[in-house]
Amino acid sequence: MRISILFIGIIGLVNGYISVEDNRLKDEYGRERLFHGVNIVYKDKPWHPDLKVFNYQYSYCEEDMKLLRNWGFNAIRLGVMWPGVEPEFGKYDINYIKVLEKIVDDSKKYGIYVILDFHQDILARQFCGEGLPDWVFEHPLGFPLPLHLPYSKDKRGVPTREDCDKMNWISYHFTYGVSHGFQLLYGKLSDKFVEYWRFVASYFSNKTNVIGYEIINEPWAGNVFFYPYLLWPTNADRYNLQRFYDKVADGIIDIDKNHLILFQSVTWSIFGTGFTHVPGKNNSKGVLSYHAYFPPNFSTKYIFHARNKDMKRLKCGGILTEFSVGSGNISKKNEIENALDLVKQADENIQSWFIWEYKKFVPITGSNYGFFFPNGSYTEAHTLFSRPYAQAVAGRIEIMKIDTKNKIFNLSFIPDYSIKEPTIIYINNELYYPYGYILSVEPKDIKYKVIEKEKNYLYIYIQKSKSKIINIKIISKNQ
């Protein structure tokens, strides 16, 4: 009976669609929403994680969902792999879509939202990556020229793993095949790509715990050999991605007007994007998706400065959809310090964030261990990133920050008394408040009620008053 009541309470959090207003994400009640999430991208057959049995590398089952909810993660960024959707030209795999539907529906039971992400890295298996189905580039000539002589192929007609590992996968963007392939995607192949997205949207348009559709992960500039000016980041956005995104977004919106549409610049647009508007005609549901890796970024603070400028100019929302403590580009100590500073800056800038990646899964490109080593022991991820934050706020957030050293959480917001649903704060009792906590709400004369419906989650109901700002503080009893 307790479990049933808990599920009813959780499902009640995801009854309506997420929207964008004043650069913030809002739910159906008008509350501002924040998401702390993880990436779940399975880069090879069967193109989805194991849904049945928990294991430390390959699963995303109900046991995983329970762990994520306990750690305070309320969202996943799920790879919707085109080879899984359309393994043969014109032939769609309904069974694969049904598996993804089950992931979305099961996640809802635990209050977990989902971004559906077309995930690619260096475009296709023929280029040592993943993304487009094999039938798109059946005979890619010369890869990886001009970086290296052509590689041998395995029985699937793709380069062997041994050959692919001769170079860092990121360098393959500077091959003729990859650059030309992206230019084809933005041009001749765009109609087929729109069909892929329309098919996906037709199955998820009524899923209320879907945040939205992310058009493409980490798009490359295009054919930089024919058009070298595309290497200037705003040019790639303006001359290739803007038109491509408009076309894809209009195709999705024709099927689904409920969900947000996430769009990315090229990864090195660290000083600002070149977009003139959010994707699609008269689209009010645009969200700028951005990543935070070092390089190309040089400052955690400037990441949010640049993205906030983009969001205000484009009148859209924003989500940090990837960052990692396991990128391998800098020392482990600096990786952790940068990641912790990123989540601190994201929270203080009222931005949602997603870790790359929950588990190792299939490490074709950009791999790390995520939350689990293959031997079953935990990495440091869940202790580093399971942190107090406001998941839903009945008003406009002004300040949100956590002093991790002294275990002090502060939330200030301008209340909207027309909203009857509670402000929800996640706290990790085990890590932050093992001896209990003291919660205070100011001003002192305000009336409120706190209900801890489940472990680590506080539901705060505030009665209407003359107060123009509410301050909530949570401190450890041992302070």
mmCIF file of N, CA, C and O in Angstrom, residues 327-399:
data_model
loop_
_atom_site.group_PDB
_atom_site.id
_atom_site.type_symbol
_atom_site.label_atom_id
_atom_site.label_comp_id
_atom_site.label_asym_id
_atom_site.label_seq_id
_atom_site.Cartn_x
_atom_site.Cartn_y
_atom_site.Cartn_z
ATOM 1 N N SER A 327 36.372 12.811 -18.878
ATOM 2 C CA SER A 327 36.628 13.118 -20.289
ATOM 3 C C SER A 327 38.004 12.685 -20.746
ATOM 4 O O SER A 327 38.243 12.441 -21.920
ATOM 5 N N GLY A 328 38.956 12.617 -19.805
ATOM 6 C CA GLY A 328 40.303 12.195 -20.172
ATOM 7 C C GLY A 328 41.169 13.301 -20.732
ATOM 8 O O GLY A 328 42.327 13.077 -21.065
ATOM 9 N N ASN A 329 40.627 14.516 -20.850
ATOM 10 C CA ASN A 329 41.391 15.610 -21.454
ATOM 11 C C ASN A 329 42.292 16.332 -20.459
ATOM 12 O O ASN A 329 43.260 16.968 -20.838
ATOM 13 N N ILE A 330 41.954 16.287 -19.175
ATOM 14 C CA ILE A 330 42.752 16.941 -18.159
ATOM 15 C C ILE A 330 42.905 15.994 -16.979
ATOM 16 O O ILE A 330 42.339 14.912 -16.970
ATOM 17 N N SER A 331 43.699 16.378 -15.994
ATOM 18 C CA SER A 331 43.952 15.483 -14.872
ATOM 19 C C SER A 331 42.673 15.182 -14.115
ATOM 20 O O SER A 331 41.728 15.958 -14.112
ATOM 21 N N LYS A 332 42.658 14.013 -13.459
ATOM 22 C CA LYS A 332 41.466 13.594 -12.725
ATOM 23 C C LYS A 332 41.070 14.625 -11.682
ATOM 24 O O LYS A 332 39.890 14.945 -11.523
ATOM 25 N N LYS A 333 42.042 15.155 -10.972
ATOM 26 C CA LYS A 333 41.735 16.147 -9.946
ATOM 27 C C LYS A 333 41.067 17.361 -10.557
ATOM 28 O O LYS A 333 40.051 17.859 -10.046
ATOM 29 N N ASN A 334 41.600 17.856 -11.650
ATOM 30 C CA ASN A 334 41.007 19.029 -12.289
ATOM 31 C C ASN A 334 39.644 18.724 -12.888
ATOM 32 O O ASN A 334 38.766 19.586 -12.922
ATOM 33 N N GLU A 335 39.464 17.499 -13.394
ATOM 34 C CA GLU A 335 38.165 17.106 -13.931
ATOM 35 C C GLU A 335 37.098 17.195 -12.856
ATOM 36 O O GLU A 335 36.007 17.720 -13.077
ATOM 37 N N ILE A 336 37.383 16.666 -11.690
ATOM 38 C CA ILE A 336 36.425 16.692 -10.589
ATOM 39 C C ILE A 336 36.153 18.125 -10.152
ATOM 40 O O ILE A 336 34.999 18.521 -9.945
ATOM 41 N N GLU A 337 37.207 18.921 -10.022
ATOM 42 C CA GLU A 337 37.031 20.312 -9.611
ATOM 43 C C GLU A 337 36.185 21.084 -10.618
ATOM 44 O O GLU A 337 35.305 21.865 -10.234
ATOM 45 N N ASN A 338 36.441 20.868 -11.907
ATOM 46 C CA ASN A 338 35.649 21.541 -12.933
ATOM 47 C C ASN A 338 34.199 21.084 -12.900
ATOM 48 O O ASN A 338 33.282 21.899 -13.030
ATOM 49 N N ALA A 339 33.973 19.777 -12.738
ATOM 50 C CA ALA A 339 32.609 19.253 -12.715
ATOM 51 C C ALA A 339 31.832 19.800 -11.522
ATOM 52 O O ALA A 339 30.662 20.187 -11.650
ATOM 53 N N LEU A 340 32.465 19.844 -10.354
ATOM 54 C CA LEU A 340 31.791 20.374 -9.168
ATOM 55 C C LEU A 340 31.504 21.863 -9.318
ATOM 56 O O LEU A 340 30.453 22.355 -8.876
ATOM 57 N N ASP A 341 32.422 22.590 -9.931
ATOM 58 C CA ASP A 341 32.176 24.010 -10.169
ATOM 59 C C ASP A 341 31.057 24.202 -11.182
ATOM 60 O O ASP A 341 30.248 25.131 -11.070
ATOM 61 N N LEU A 342 30.989 23.299 -12.173
ATOM 62 C CA LEU A 342 29.918 23.378 -13.169
ATOM 63 C C LEU A 342 28.547 23.242 -12.535
ATOM 64 O O LEU A 342 27.647 24.037 -12.805
ATOM 65 N N VAL A 343 28.358 22.222 -11.677
ATOM 66 C CA VAL A 343 27.032 22.037 -11.089
ATOM 67 C C VAL A 343 26.709 23.173 -10.122
ATOM 68 O O VAL A 343 25.545 23.584 -10.000
ATOM 69 N N LYS A 344 27.724 23.690 -9.457
ATOM 70 C CA LYS A 344 27.507 24.849 -8.584
ATOM 71 C C LYS A 344 27.044 26.051 -9.398
ATOM 72 O O LYS A 344 26.065 26.723 -9.057
ATOM 73 N N GLN A 345 27.767 26.317 -10.496
ATOM 74 C CA GLN A 345 27.400 27.446 -11.352
ATOM 75 C C GLN A 345 26.034 27.227 -11.995
ATOM 76 O O GLN A 345 25.242 28.169 -12.127
ATOM 77 N N ALA A 346 25.748 25.987 -12.411
ATOM 78 C CA ALA A 346 24.457 25.689 -13.046
ATOM 79 C C ALA A 346 23.316 25.939 -12.065
ATOM 80 O O ALA A 346 22.310 26.579 -12.412
ATOM 81 N N ASP A 347 23.456 25.447 -10.835
ATOM 82 C CA ASP A 347 22.407 25.665 -9.845
ATOM 83 C C ASP A 347 22.197 27.155 -9.585
ATOM 84 O O ASP A 347 21.059 27.633 -9.508
ATOM 85 N N GLU A 348 23.284 27.892 -9.452
ATOM 86 C CA GLU A 348 23.168 29.317 -9.145
ATOM 87 C C GLU A 348 22.645 30.116 -10.336
ATOM 88 O O GLU A 348 22.100 31.209 -10.166
ATOM 89 N N ASN A 349 22.807 29.567 -11.557
ATOM 90 C CA ASN A 349 22.248 30.198 -12.754
ATOM 91 C C ASN A 349 20.880 29.622 -13.116
ATOM 92 O O ASN A 349 20.350 29.908 -14.181
ATOM 93 N N ILE A 350 20.323 28.819 -12.243
ATOM 94 C CA ILE A 350 18.994 28.206 -12.401
ATOM 95 C C ILE A 350 18.926 27.424 -13.712
ATOM 96 O O ILE A 350 18.026 27.603 -14.539
ATOM 97 N N GLN A 351 19.924 26.584 -13.915
ATOM 98 C CA GLN A 351 20.016 25.761 -15.108
ATOM 99 C C GLN A 351 19.983 24.276 -14.744
ATOM 100 O O GLN A 351 20.605 23.845 -13.765
ATOM 101 N N SER A 352 19.261 23.508 -15.533
ATOM 102 C CA SER A 352 19.242 22.056 -15.379
ATOM 103 C C SER A 352 20.506 21.464 -15.975
ATOM 104 O O SER A 352 21.105 22.036 -16.897
ATOM 105 N N TRP A 353 20.917 20.276 -15.475
ATOM 106 C CA TRP A 353 22.146 19.671 -15.981
ATOM 107 C C TRP A 353 22.046 18.148 -16.012
ATOM 108 O O TRP A 353 21.325 17.532 -15.246
ATOM 109 N N PHE A 354 22.793 17.567 -16.980
ATOM 110 C CA PHE A 354 22.816 16.125 -17.207
ATOM 111 C C PHE A 354 24.263 15.648 -17.295
ATOM 112 O O PHE A 354 25.057 16.194 -18.061
ATOM 113 N N ILE A 355 24.576 14.620 -16.537
ATOM 114 C CA ILE A 355 25.930 14.055 -16.511
ATOM 115 C C ILE A 355 26.128 13.090 -17.675
ATOM 116 O O ILE A 355 25.246 12.287 -18.002
ATOM 117 N N TRP A 356 27.295 13.149 -18.292
ATOM 118 C CA TRP A 356 27.705 12.122 -19.244
ATOM 119 C C TRP A 356 28.632 11.153 -18.514
ATOM 120 O O TRP A 356 29.708 11.546 -18.100
ATOM 121 N N GLU A 357 28.291 9.876 -18.347
ATOM 122 C CA GLU A 357 27.051 9.201 -18.667
ATOM 123 C C GLU A 357 26.709 8.364 -17.458
ATOM 124 O O GLU A 357 27.550 8.193 -16.571
ATOM 125 N N TYR A 358 25.513 7.818 -17.348
ATOM 126 C CA TYR A 358 25.109 7.056 -16.168
ATOM 127 C C TYR A 358 25.969 5.801 -15.988
ATOM 128 O O TYR A 358 26.417 5.494 -14.890
ATOM 129 N N LYS A 359 26.188 5.066 -17.061
ATOM 130 C CA LYS A 359 27.030 3.868 -17.034
ATOM 131 C C LYS A 359 27.929 3.859 -18.268
ATOM 132 O O LYS A 359 27.752 4.662 -19.189
ATOM 133 N N LYS A 360 28.841 2.954 -18.287
ATOM 134 C CA LYS A 360 29.777 2.859 -19.410
ATOM 135 C C LYS A 360 29.055 2.461 -20.693
ATOM 136 O O LYS A 360 29.414 2.915 -21.793
ATOM 137 N N PHE A 361 28.042 1.580 -20.574
ATOM 138 C CA PHE A 361 27.278 1.096 -21.719
ATOM 139 C C PHE A 361 28.206 0.586 -22.821
ATOM 140 O O PHE A 361 29.032 -0.278 -22.575
ATOM 141 N N VAL A 362 28.106 1.128 -24.048
ATOM 142 C CA VAL A 362 28.934 0.666 -25.174
ATOM 143 C C VAL A 362 29.890 1.793 -25.542
ATOM 144 O O VAL A 362 29.503 2.758 -26.204
ATOM 145 N N PRO A 363 31.137 1.713 -25.129
ATOM 146 C CA PRO A 363 32.054 2.865 -25.232
ATOM 147 C C PRO A 363 32.704 3.022 -26.606
ATOM 148 O O PRO A 363 33.915 2.922 -26.765
ATOM 149 N N ILE A 364 31.897 3.302 -27.617
ATOM 150 C CA ILE A 364 32.449 3.519 -28.961
ATOM 151 C C ILE A 364 33.169 4.865 -29.020
ATOM 152 O O ILE A 364 34.261 4.985 -29.555
ATOM 153 N N THR A 365 32.525 5.885 -28.496
ATOM 154 C CA THR A 365 33.108 7.234 -28.455
ATOM 155 C C THR A 365 32.801 7.849 -27.091
ATOM 156 O O THR A 365 31.757 7.582 -26.487
ATOM 157 N N GLY A 366 33.706 8.656 -26.583
ATOM 158 C CA GLY A 366 33.450 9.436 -25.386
ATOM 159 C C GLY A 366 33.057 8.639 -24.166
ATOM 160 O O GLY A 366 32.077 8.956 -23.503
ATOM 161 N N SER A 367 33.790 7.598 -23.834
ATOM 162 C CA SER A 367 33.372 6.698 -22.761
ATOM 163 C C SER A 367 33.900 7.147 -21.397
ATOM 164 O O SER A 367 34.918 7.802 -21.281
ATOM 165 N N ASN A 368 33.156 6.782 -20.360
ATOM 166 C CA ASN A 368 33.635 6.823 -18.986
ATOM 167 C C ASN A 368 32.807 5.832 -18.179
ATOM 168 O O ASN A 368 31.837 5.270 -18.682
ATOM 169 N N TYR A 369 33.166 5.617 -16.926
ATOM 170 C CA TYR A 369 32.488 4.599 -16.134
ATOM 171 C C TYR A 369 31.157 5.072 -15.558
ATOM 172 O O TYR A 369 30.355 4.257 -15.118
ATOM 173 N N GLY A 370 30.915 6.353 -15.536
ATOM 174 C CA GLY A 370 29.667 6.831 -14.973
ATOM 175 C C GLY A 370 29.608 6.614 -13.476
ATOM 176 O O GLY A 370 30.511 6.994 -12.737
ATOM 177 N N PHE A 371 28.557 5.959 -13.006
ATOM 178 C CA PHE A 371 28.327 5.767 -11.582
ATOM 179 C C PHE A 371 28.832 4.426 -11.051
ATOM 180 O O PHE A 371 28.849 4.219 -9.844
ATOM 181 N N PHE A 372 29.237 3.520 -11.960
ATOM 182 C CA PHE A 372 29.622 2.176 -11.533
ATOM 183 C C PHE A 372 30.857 1.698 -12.279
ATOM 184 O O PHE A 372 30.947 1.828 -13.499
ATOM 185 N N PHE A 373 31.793 1.123 -11.525
ATOM 186 C CA PHE A 373 32.862 0.366 -12.168
ATOM 187 C C PHE A 373 32.302 -0.999 -12.579
ATOM 188 O O PHE A 373 31.367 -1.502 -11.930
ATOM 189 N N PRO A 374 32.831 -1.618 -13.634
ATOM 190 C CA PRO A 374 32.306 -2.916 -14.071
ATOM 191 C C PRO A 374 32.356 -3.995 -12.998
ATOM 192 O O PRO A 374 31.588 -4.962 -13.047
ATOM 193 N N ASN A 375 33.244 -3.856 -12.013
ATOM 194 C CA ASN A 375 33.327 -4.866 -10.950
ATOM 195 C C ASN A 375 32.232 -4.709 -9.898
ATOM 196 O O ASN A 375 32.148 -5.487 -8.947
ATOM 197 N N GLY A 376 31.379 -3.681 -10.039
ATOM 198 C CA GLY A 376 30.255 -3.519 -9.133
ATOM 199 C C GLY A 376 30.439 -2.460 -8.073
ATOM 200 O O GLY A 376 29.489 -2.138 -7.349
ATOM 201 N N SER A 377 31.620 -1.901 -7.931
ATOM 202 C CA SER A 377 31.817 -0.846 -6.943
ATOM 203 C C SER A 377 31.368 0.491 -7.539
ATOM 204 O O SER A 377 31.355 0.689 -8.748
ATOM 205 N N TYR A 378 31.004 1.412 -6.642
ATOM 206 C CA TYR A 378 30.569 2.730 -7.079
ATOM 207 C C TYR A 378 31.771 3.605 -7.426
ATOM 208 O O TYR A 378 32.805 3.542 -6.774
ATOM 209 N N THR A 379 31.598 4.451 -8.432
ATOM 210 C CA THR A 379 32.524 5.559 -8.633
ATOM 211 C C THR A 379 32.129 6.676 -7.654
ATOM 212 O O THR A 379 31.183 6.536 -6.890
ATOM 213 N N GLU A 380 32.830 7.798 -7.715
ATOM 214 C CA GLU A 380 32.511 8.904 -6.821
ATOM 215 C C GLU A 380 31.311 9.717 -7.287
ATOM 216 O O GLU A 380 30.869 10.642 -6.601
ATOM 217 N N ALA A 381 30.721 9.372 -8.443
ATOM 218 C CA ALA A 381 29.719 10.239 -9.062
ATOM 219 C C ALA A 381 28.504 10.483 -8.184
ATOM 220 O O ALA A 381 28.034 11.616 -8.056
ATOM 221 N N HIS A 382 27.945 9.430 -7.574
ATOM 222 C CA HIS A 382 26.701 9.636 -6.831
ATOM 223 C C HIS A 382 26.913 10.452 -5.561
ATOM 224 O O HIS A 382 26.010 11.152 -5.106
ATOM 225 N N THR A 383 28.117 10.385 -4.982
ATOM 226 C CA THR A 383 28.378 11.214 -3.801
ATOM 227 C C THR A 383 28.710 12.653 -4.187
ATOM 228 O O THR A 383 28.438 13.585 -3.433
ATOM 229 N N LEU A 384 29.282 12.854 -5.371
ATOM 230 C CA LEU A 384 29.623 14.207 -5.813
ATOM 231 C C LEU A 384 28.410 14.984 -6.297
ATOM 232 O O LEU A 384 28.312 16.200 -6.091
ATOM 233 N N PHE A 385 27.478 14.302 -6.965
ATOM 234 C CA PHE A 385 26.428 15.019 -7.677
ATOM 235 C C PHE A 385 25.029 14.822 -7.107
ATOM 236 O O PHE A 385 24.072 15.394 -7.618
ATOM 237 N N SER A 386 24.890 14.002 -6.088
ATOM 238 C CA SER A 386 23.619 13.912 -5.376
ATOM 239 C C SER A 386 23.610 15.017 -4.335
ATOM 240 O O SER A 386 24.232 14.899 -3.280
ATOM 241 N N ARG A 387 22.917 16.115 -4.618
ATOM 242 C CA ARG A 387 23.028 17.319 -3.816
ATOM 243 C C ARG A 387 21.658 17.972 -3.657
ATOM 244 O O ARG A 387 20.797 17.858 -4.540
ATOM 245 N N PRO A 388 21.421 18.666 -2.559
ATOM 246 C CA PRO A 388 20.140 19.343 -2.365
ATOM 247 C C PRO A 388 19.871 20.374 -3.465
ATOM 248 O O PRO A 388 20.768 21.108 -3.873
ATOM 249 N N TYR A 389 18.620 20.419 -3.907
ATOM 250 C CA TYR A 389 18.192 21.432 -4.880
ATOM 251 C C TYR A 389 16.677 21.443 -4.942
ATOM 252 O O TYR A 389 16.007 20.495 -4.516
ATOM 253 N N ALA A 390 16.143 22.514 -5.489
ATOM 254 C CA ALA A 390 14.699 22.638 -5.663
ATOM 255 C C ALA A 390 14.310 22.044 -7.011
ATOM 256 O O ALA A 390 14.760 22.523 -8.048
ATOM 257 N N GLN A 391 13.476 21.018 -6.974
ATOM 258 C CA GLN A 391 13.020 20.409 -8.225
ATOM 259 C C GLN A 391 11.844 21.168 -8.824
ATOM 260 O O GLN A 391 11.688 21.204 -10.048
ATOM 261 N N ALA A 392 10.997 21.728 -7.970
ATOM 262 C CA ALA A 392 9.834 22.504 -8.428
ATOM 263 C C ALA A 392 9.623 23.659 -7.455
ATOM 264 O O ALA A 392 9.681 23.464 -6.236
ATOM 265 N N VAL A 393 9.385 24.849 -7.990
ATOM 266 C CA VAL A 393 9.241 26.042 -7.144
ATOM 267 C C VAL A 393 7.988 26.806 -7.573
ATOM 268 O O VAL A 393 7.830 27.143 -8.746
ATOM 269 N N ALA A 394 7.129 27.084 -6.606
ATOM 270 C CA ALA A 394 5.879 27.812 -6.867
ATOM 271 C C ALA A 394 6.154 29.315 -6.911
ATOM 272 O O ALA A 394 5.715 30.084 -6.054
ATOM 273 N N GLY A 395 6.904 29.725 -7.901
ATOM 274 C CA GLY A 395 7.264 31.132 -8.053
ATOM 275 C C GLY A 395 8.512 31.284 -8.898
ATOM 276 O O GLY A 395 8.941 30.349 -9.587
ATOM 277 N N ARG A 396 9.112 32.455 -8.839
ATOM 278 C CA ARG A 396 10.301 32.785 -9.635
ATOM 279 C C ARG A 396 11.531 32.681 -8.747
ATOM 280 O O ARG A 396 11.691 33.421 -7.768
ATOM 281 N N ILE A 397 12.442 31.769 -9.087
ATOM 282 C CA ILE A 397 13.644 31.569 -8.285
ATOM 283 C C ILE A 397 14.578 32.766 -8.451
ATOM 284 O O ILE A 397 14.898 33.185 -9.565
ATOM 285 N N GLU A 398 15.023 33.288 -7.332
ATOM 286 C CA GLU A 398 15.999 34.364 -7.324
ATOM 287 C C GLU A 398 17.386 33.847 -6.947
ATOM 288 O O GLU A 398 18.383 34.227 -7.557
ATOM 289 N N ILE A 399 17.459 33.004 -5.936
ATOM 290 C CA ILE A 399 18.738 32.455 -5.474
ATOM 291 C C ILE A 399 18.539 30.982 -5.136
ATOM 292 O O ILE A 399 17.562 30.621 -4.473
#
